[in-house]
């Protein structure tokens, strides 16, 4: 039996190289976990069992012949809103229940070129809207650490898959925290790169100026390996770009802590953050207080800009072009019935909100204002990065909450995103790394800290993250 606990890409490659086990053995071990655990956890919408078993055999051969590449034989789970040619990409919505991806997302193409195997598609909040995976049209995913709790969202299935050892690493998308927050809730690493660092070609859009593909993994090193493969300018996404020259590396890094944002945090979350700060100091980092005065507007800004973009992006799902269709007596009734039944409650709520903030007479008061606030938030970060290399906060204000605890109160659900949305609004890269546990009702629940750096300085996040986790 392979011990799946604590595996990383480099450990697995060593085991493949030394013939301790083969890619087929590893895949069989992950499939066995899914078989025994996923009927309850529900991390996956679909498991590609037959396909991955036959692909793993090719990986066995590549190792035997010495032609293995960086990800040969590495099983990856993929969020249900990332296009994998020939498979359903459903965004966990009734609207796209039968939608088969006609091509691969650019990131998937790059991973395939390095030999990656795909184990299945993971459950998510419908169209990536949510913080708990409870907005999936197919029911929630449970947190593998405490199954009475949520795994976070919207990439909850991808986080649970890694946390329960059903895949080595997984892909998610992050529009306002959807990779970092579930990573924190499940005790793993979640990376949201700089806006545009990875092509969005082949991702089902939520908020196009905020969306970014991200990775979930046990280690920072794995996030780094995946990121270096998928990053880069892509002709299929005009917003994608990544500088080719290497940035200069400083000897010592400085961390800024924006304490003005921590009002209202519970003592245990604050204590965990203080411990993390102490650890960084012991590792030789200089830590100082900084001010990010406009970040207090980030959540309000996000919940105007994001729904505006959602309302526009989701206009294409009209029952005519593709996806779910409900026949009405005329074209208008087709639209109304299709969209009423194809979309869940939260998606409809955001479409309505977005349509409202963009409508004549309200545009200036809401959308225009939010864009102005967005500039201020960007400037706050720019100023901060003149003083420090990293901005440190908790990833989330709380550990994983109970299933059903916030479903009837969207506003408290939105508060979950308070620390994660600023990096999407400004575009900066951010990573969540596990920072220990707090005990609730006899269970140790993981917490995460978030590091944010200057654009295209993922290298700083990797360096600090690896030193913090002693990798
Ligand atoms: N929880 C946030 C929201 O509901 C973030 C979603 C995301 O990043 N996709 O909008």
PDB file of N, CA and C and ligand atoms in Angstrom, residues 79 81 124-125 127-132 135 153-155 173-181 206-207 210-212 302-303 306 310 346 350 413-414 416-417 420-421 424, ligand 1:
ATOM      1  N   UNK A  79     -11.316  21.439 -11.454  1.00  0.00           N
ATOM      2  CA  UNK A  79     -12.610  22.065 -11.129  1.00  0.00           C
ATOM      3  C   UNK A  79     -13.543  22.016 -12.338  1.00  0.00           C
ATOM      4  N   UNK A  81     -15.275  23.909 -13.887  1.00  0.00           N
ATOM      5  CA  UNK A  81     -15.447  25.053 -14.802  1.00  0.00           C
ATOM      6  C   UNK A  81     -14.219  25.257 -15.704  1.00  0.00           C
ATOM      7  N   UNK A 124     -18.266  22.237  -7.198  1.00  0.00           N
ATOM      8  CA  UNK A 124     -17.991  23.656  -6.944  1.00  0.00           C
ATOM      9  C   UNK A 124     -19.299  24.394  -6.727  1.00  0.00           C
ATOM     10  N   UNK A 125     -19.226  25.588  -6.192  1.00  0.00           N
ATOM     11  CA  UNK A 125     -20.409  26.439  -6.177  1.00  0.00           C
ATOM     12  C   UNK A 125     -20.766  26.751  -7.626  1.00  0.00           C
ATOM     13  N   UNK A 127     -21.230  28.039 -11.064  1.00  0.00           N
ATOM     14  CA  UNK A 127     -20.526  29.113 -11.777  1.00  0.00           C
ATOM     15  C   UNK A 127     -19.527  29.842 -10.874  1.00  0.00           C
ATOM     16  N   UNK A 128     -19.020  29.146  -9.872  1.00  0.00           N
ATOM     17  CA  UNK A 128     -17.979  29.659  -8.960  1.00  0.00           C
ATOM     18  C   UNK A 128     -18.479  30.749  -8.015  1.00  0.00           C
ATOM     19  N   UNK A 129     -19.792  30.804  -7.796  1.00  0.00           N
ATOM     20  CA  UNK A 129     -20.336  31.834  -6.915  1.00  0.00           C
ATOM     21  C   UNK A 129     -20.665  31.249  -5.555  1.00  0.00           C
ATOM     22  N   UNK A 130     -19.771  31.494  -4.592  1.00  0.00           N
ATOM     23  CA  UNK A 130     -20.033  31.004  -3.253  1.00  0.00           C
ATOM     24  C   UNK A 130     -18.761  30.781  -2.486  1.00  0.00           C
ATOM     25  N   UNK A 131     -18.909  30.464  -1.202  1.00  0.00           N
ATOM     26  CA  UNK A 131     -17.768  30.278  -0.312  1.00  0.00           C
ATOM     27  C   UNK A 131     -17.870  28.975   0.456  1.00  0.00           C
ATOM     28  N   UNK A 132     -18.706  28.048  -0.021  1.00  0.00           N
ATOM     29  CA  UNK A 132     -18.932  26.834   0.770  1.00  0.00           C
ATOM     30  C   UNK A 132     -19.220  25.590  -0.070  1.00  0.00           C
ATOM     31  N   UNK A 135     -23.629  25.997  -3.025  1.00  0.00           N
ATOM     32  CA  UNK A 135     -24.423  26.487  -4.158  1.00  0.00           C
ATOM     33  C   UNK A 135     -24.327  25.584  -5.379  1.00  0.00           C
ATOM     34  N   UNK A 153     -15.293  27.410  -0.531  1.00  0.00           N
ATOM     35  CA  UNK A 153     -15.712  27.436  -1.928  1.00  0.00           C
ATOM     36  C   UNK A 153     -15.175  28.673  -2.617  1.00  0.00           C
ATOM     37  N   UNK A 154     -15.311  28.771  -3.882  1.00  0.00           N
ATOM     38  CA  UNK A 154     -16.121  27.855  -4.667  1.00  0.00           C
ATOM     39  C   UNK A 154     -15.384  26.589  -5.089  1.00  0.00           C
ATOM     40  N   UNK A 155     -14.023  26.566  -4.978  1.00  0.00           N
ATOM     41  CA  UNK A 155     -13.290  25.365  -5.399  1.00  0.00           C
ATOM     42  C   UNK A 155     -13.259  24.312  -4.281  1.00  0.00           C
ATOM     43  N   UNK A 173     -10.353  27.846  -9.648  1.00  0.00           N
ATOM     44  CA  UNK A 173     -10.343  29.214 -10.153  1.00  0.00           C
ATOM     45  C   UNK A 173     -10.639  30.130  -8.984  1.00  0.00           C
ATOM     46  N   UNK A 174     -10.118  31.350  -9.063  1.00  0.00           N
ATOM     47  CA  UNK A 174     -10.219  32.276  -7.940  1.00  0.00           C
ATOM     48  C   UNK A 174     -10.608  33.658  -8.469  1.00  0.00           C
ATOM     49  N   UNK A 175     -11.821  34.068  -8.124  1.00  0.00           N
ATOM     50  CA  UNK A 175     -12.353  35.358  -8.559  1.00  0.00           C
ATOM     51  C   UNK A 175     -12.372  36.331  -7.390  1.00  0.00           C
ATOM     52  N   UNK A 176     -12.511  35.737  -6.176  1.00  0.00           N
ATOM     53  CA  UNK A 176     -12.543  36.563  -4.969  1.00  0.00           C
ATOM     54  C   UNK A 176     -12.010  35.793  -3.772  1.00  0.00           C
ATOM     55  N   UNK A 177     -11.398  34.643  -4.047  1.00  0.00           N
ATOM     56  CA  UNK A 177     -10.862  33.852  -2.941  1.00  0.00           C
ATOM     57  C   UNK A 177     -11.119  32.364  -3.080  1.00  0.00           C
ATOM     58  N   UNK A 178     -11.702  31.969  -4.188  1.00  0.00           N
ATOM     59  CA  UNK A 178     -12.188  30.595  -4.339  1.00  0.00           C
ATOM     60  C   UNK A 178     -11.140  29.498  -4.350  1.00  0.00           C
ATOM     61  N   UNK A 179      -9.869  29.857  -4.442  1.00  0.00           N
ATOM     62  CA  UNK A 179      -8.825  28.852  -4.276  1.00  0.00           C
ATOM     63  C   UNK A 179      -8.246  28.958  -2.867  1.00  0.00           C
ATOM     64  N   UNK A 180      -7.994  30.192  -2.419  1.00  0.00           N
ATOM     65  CA  UNK A 180      -7.325  30.391  -1.118  1.00  0.00           C
ATOM     66  C   UNK A 180      -8.208  30.011   0.065  1.00  0.00           C
ATOM     67  N   UNK A 181      -9.485  30.401   0.021  1.00  0.00           N
ATOM     68  CA  UNK A 181     -10.357  30.129   1.168  1.00  0.00           C
ATOM     69  C   UNK A 181     -10.586  28.626   1.374  1.00  0.00           C
ATOM     70  N   UNK A 206     -16.556  33.953 -14.860  1.00  0.00           N
ATOM     71  CA  UNK A 206     -17.446  34.504 -13.839  1.00  0.00           C
ATOM     72  C   UNK A 206     -17.302  36.027 -13.896  1.00  0.00           C
ATOM     73  N   UNK A 207     -16.219  36.565 -13.341  1.00  0.00           N
ATOM     74  CA  UNK A 207     -15.944  37.998 -13.428  1.00  0.00           C
ATOM     75  C   UNK A 207     -14.622  38.167 -14.156  1.00  0.00           C
ATOM     76  N   UNK A 210     -11.438  39.697 -12.846  1.00  0.00           N
ATOM     77  CA  UNK A 210     -11.018  39.193 -11.526  1.00  0.00           C
ATOM     78  C   UNK A 210     -10.556  37.737 -11.572  1.00  0.00           C
ATOM     79  N   UNK A 211     -11.113  36.974 -12.517  1.00  0.00           N
ATOM     80  CA  UNK A 211     -10.870  35.521 -12.583  1.00  0.00           C
ATOM     81  C   UNK A 211      -9.396  35.190 -12.802  1.00  0.00           C
ATOM     82  N   UNK A 212      -8.938  34.166 -12.133  1.00  0.00           N
ATOM     83  CA  UNK A 212      -7.609  33.639 -12.408  1.00  0.00           C
ATOM     84  C   UNK A 212      -7.567  32.166 -12.008  1.00  0.00           C
ATOM     85  N   UNK A 302     -15.993  44.718  -4.537  1.00  0.00           N
ATOM     86  CA  UNK A 302     -16.091  43.409  -5.189  1.00  0.00           C
ATOM     87  C   UNK A 302     -17.551  43.056  -5.483  1.00  0.00           C
ATOM     88  N   UNK A 303     -18.416  43.283  -4.510  1.00  0.00           N
ATOM     89  CA  UNK A 303     -19.809  42.875  -4.692  1.00  0.00           C
ATOM     90  C   UNK A 303     -20.612  43.848  -5.555  1.00  0.00           C
ATOM     91  N   UNK A 306     -18.026  42.443  -9.401  1.00  0.00           N
ATOM     92  CA  UNK A 306     -18.199  41.018  -9.742  1.00  0.00           C
ATOM     93  C   UNK A 306     -19.603  40.732 -10.301  1.00  0.00           C
ATOM     94  N   UNK A 310     -20.621  39.288 -13.889  1.00  0.00           N
ATOM     95  CA  UNK A 310     -21.400  38.042 -13.929  1.00  0.00           C
ATOM     96  C   UNK A 310     -22.629  38.233 -14.824  1.00  0.00           C
ATOM     97  N   UNK A 346     -28.475  31.646  -6.091  1.00  0.00           N
ATOM     98  CA  UNK A 346     -27.383  32.605  -5.904  1.00  0.00           C
ATOM     99  C   UNK A 346     -26.962  33.219  -7.240  1.00  0.00           C
ATOM    100  N   UNK A 350     -27.146  37.240  -8.259  1.00  0.00           N
ATOM    101  CA  UNK A 350     -26.024  38.065  -8.726  1.00  0.00           C
ATOM    102  C   UNK A 350     -26.295  38.660 -10.106  1.00  0.00           C
ATOM    103  N   UNK A 413     -22.266  35.182   4.413  1.00  0.00           N
ATOM    104  CA  UNK A 413     -21.437  34.347   3.519  1.00  0.00           C
ATOM    105  C   UNK A 413     -20.441  35.251   2.783  1.00  0.00           C
ATOM    106  N   UNK A 414     -20.881  36.410   2.319  1.00  0.00           N
ATOM    107  CA  UNK A 414     -19.994  37.318   1.579  1.00  0.00           C
ATOM    108  C   UNK A 414     -18.840  37.812   2.469  1.00  0.00           C
ATOM    109  N   UNK A 416     -17.056  36.208   4.399  1.00  0.00           N
ATOM    110  CA  UNK A 416     -15.967  35.225   4.332  1.00  0.00           C
ATOM    111  C   UNK A 416     -14.815  35.705   3.451  1.00  0.00           C
ATOM    112  N   UNK A 417     -15.156  36.556   2.474  1.00  0.00           N
ATOM    113  CA  UNK A 417     -14.196  36.925   1.429  1.00  0.00           C
ATOM    114  C   UNK A 417     -13.393  38.164   1.772  1.00  0.00           C
ATOM    115  N   UNK A 420      -9.654  37.987   1.104  1.00  0.00           N
ATOM    116  CA  UNK A 420      -9.191  37.441  -0.179  1.00  0.00           C
ATOM    117  C   UNK A 420      -9.513  38.330  -1.382  1.00  0.00           C
ATOM    118  N   UNK A 421     -10.655  39.045  -1.342  1.00  0.00           N
ATOM    119  CA  UNK A 421     -11.035  39.816  -2.541  1.00  0.00           C
ATOM    120  C   UNK A 421     -10.063  40.943  -2.918  1.00  0.00           C
ATOM    121  N   UNK A 424      -7.776  40.124  -5.766  1.00  0.00           N
ATOM    122  CA  UNK A 424      -8.413  40.016  -7.081  1.00  0.00           C
ATOM    123  C   UNK A 424      -8.732  41.397  -7.643  1.00  0.00           C
TER     124      UNK A 424
HETATM  125  N1  LIG B   1     -16.681  33.595  -2.405  1.00  0.00           N
HETATM  126  C1  LIG B   1     -16.525  34.556  -3.465  1.00  0.00           C
HETATM  127  C2  LIG B   1     -17.834  34.761  -4.182  1.00  0.00           C
HETATM  128  O1  LIG B   1     -18.781  34.122  -3.834  1.00  0.00           O
HETATM  129  C3  LIG B   1     -15.435  34.175  -4.376  1.00  0.00           C
HETATM  130  C4  LIG B   1     -15.828  33.328  -5.515  1.00  0.00           C
HETATM  131  C5  LIG B   1     -14.703  32.975  -6.414  1.00  0.00           C
HETATM  132  O2  LIG B   1     -13.551  33.308  -6.136  1.00  0.00           O
HETATM  133  N2  LIG B   1     -15.032  32.336  -7.501  1.00  0.00           N
HETATM  134  O3  LIG B   1     -17.923  35.562  -5.070  1.00  0.00           O
END
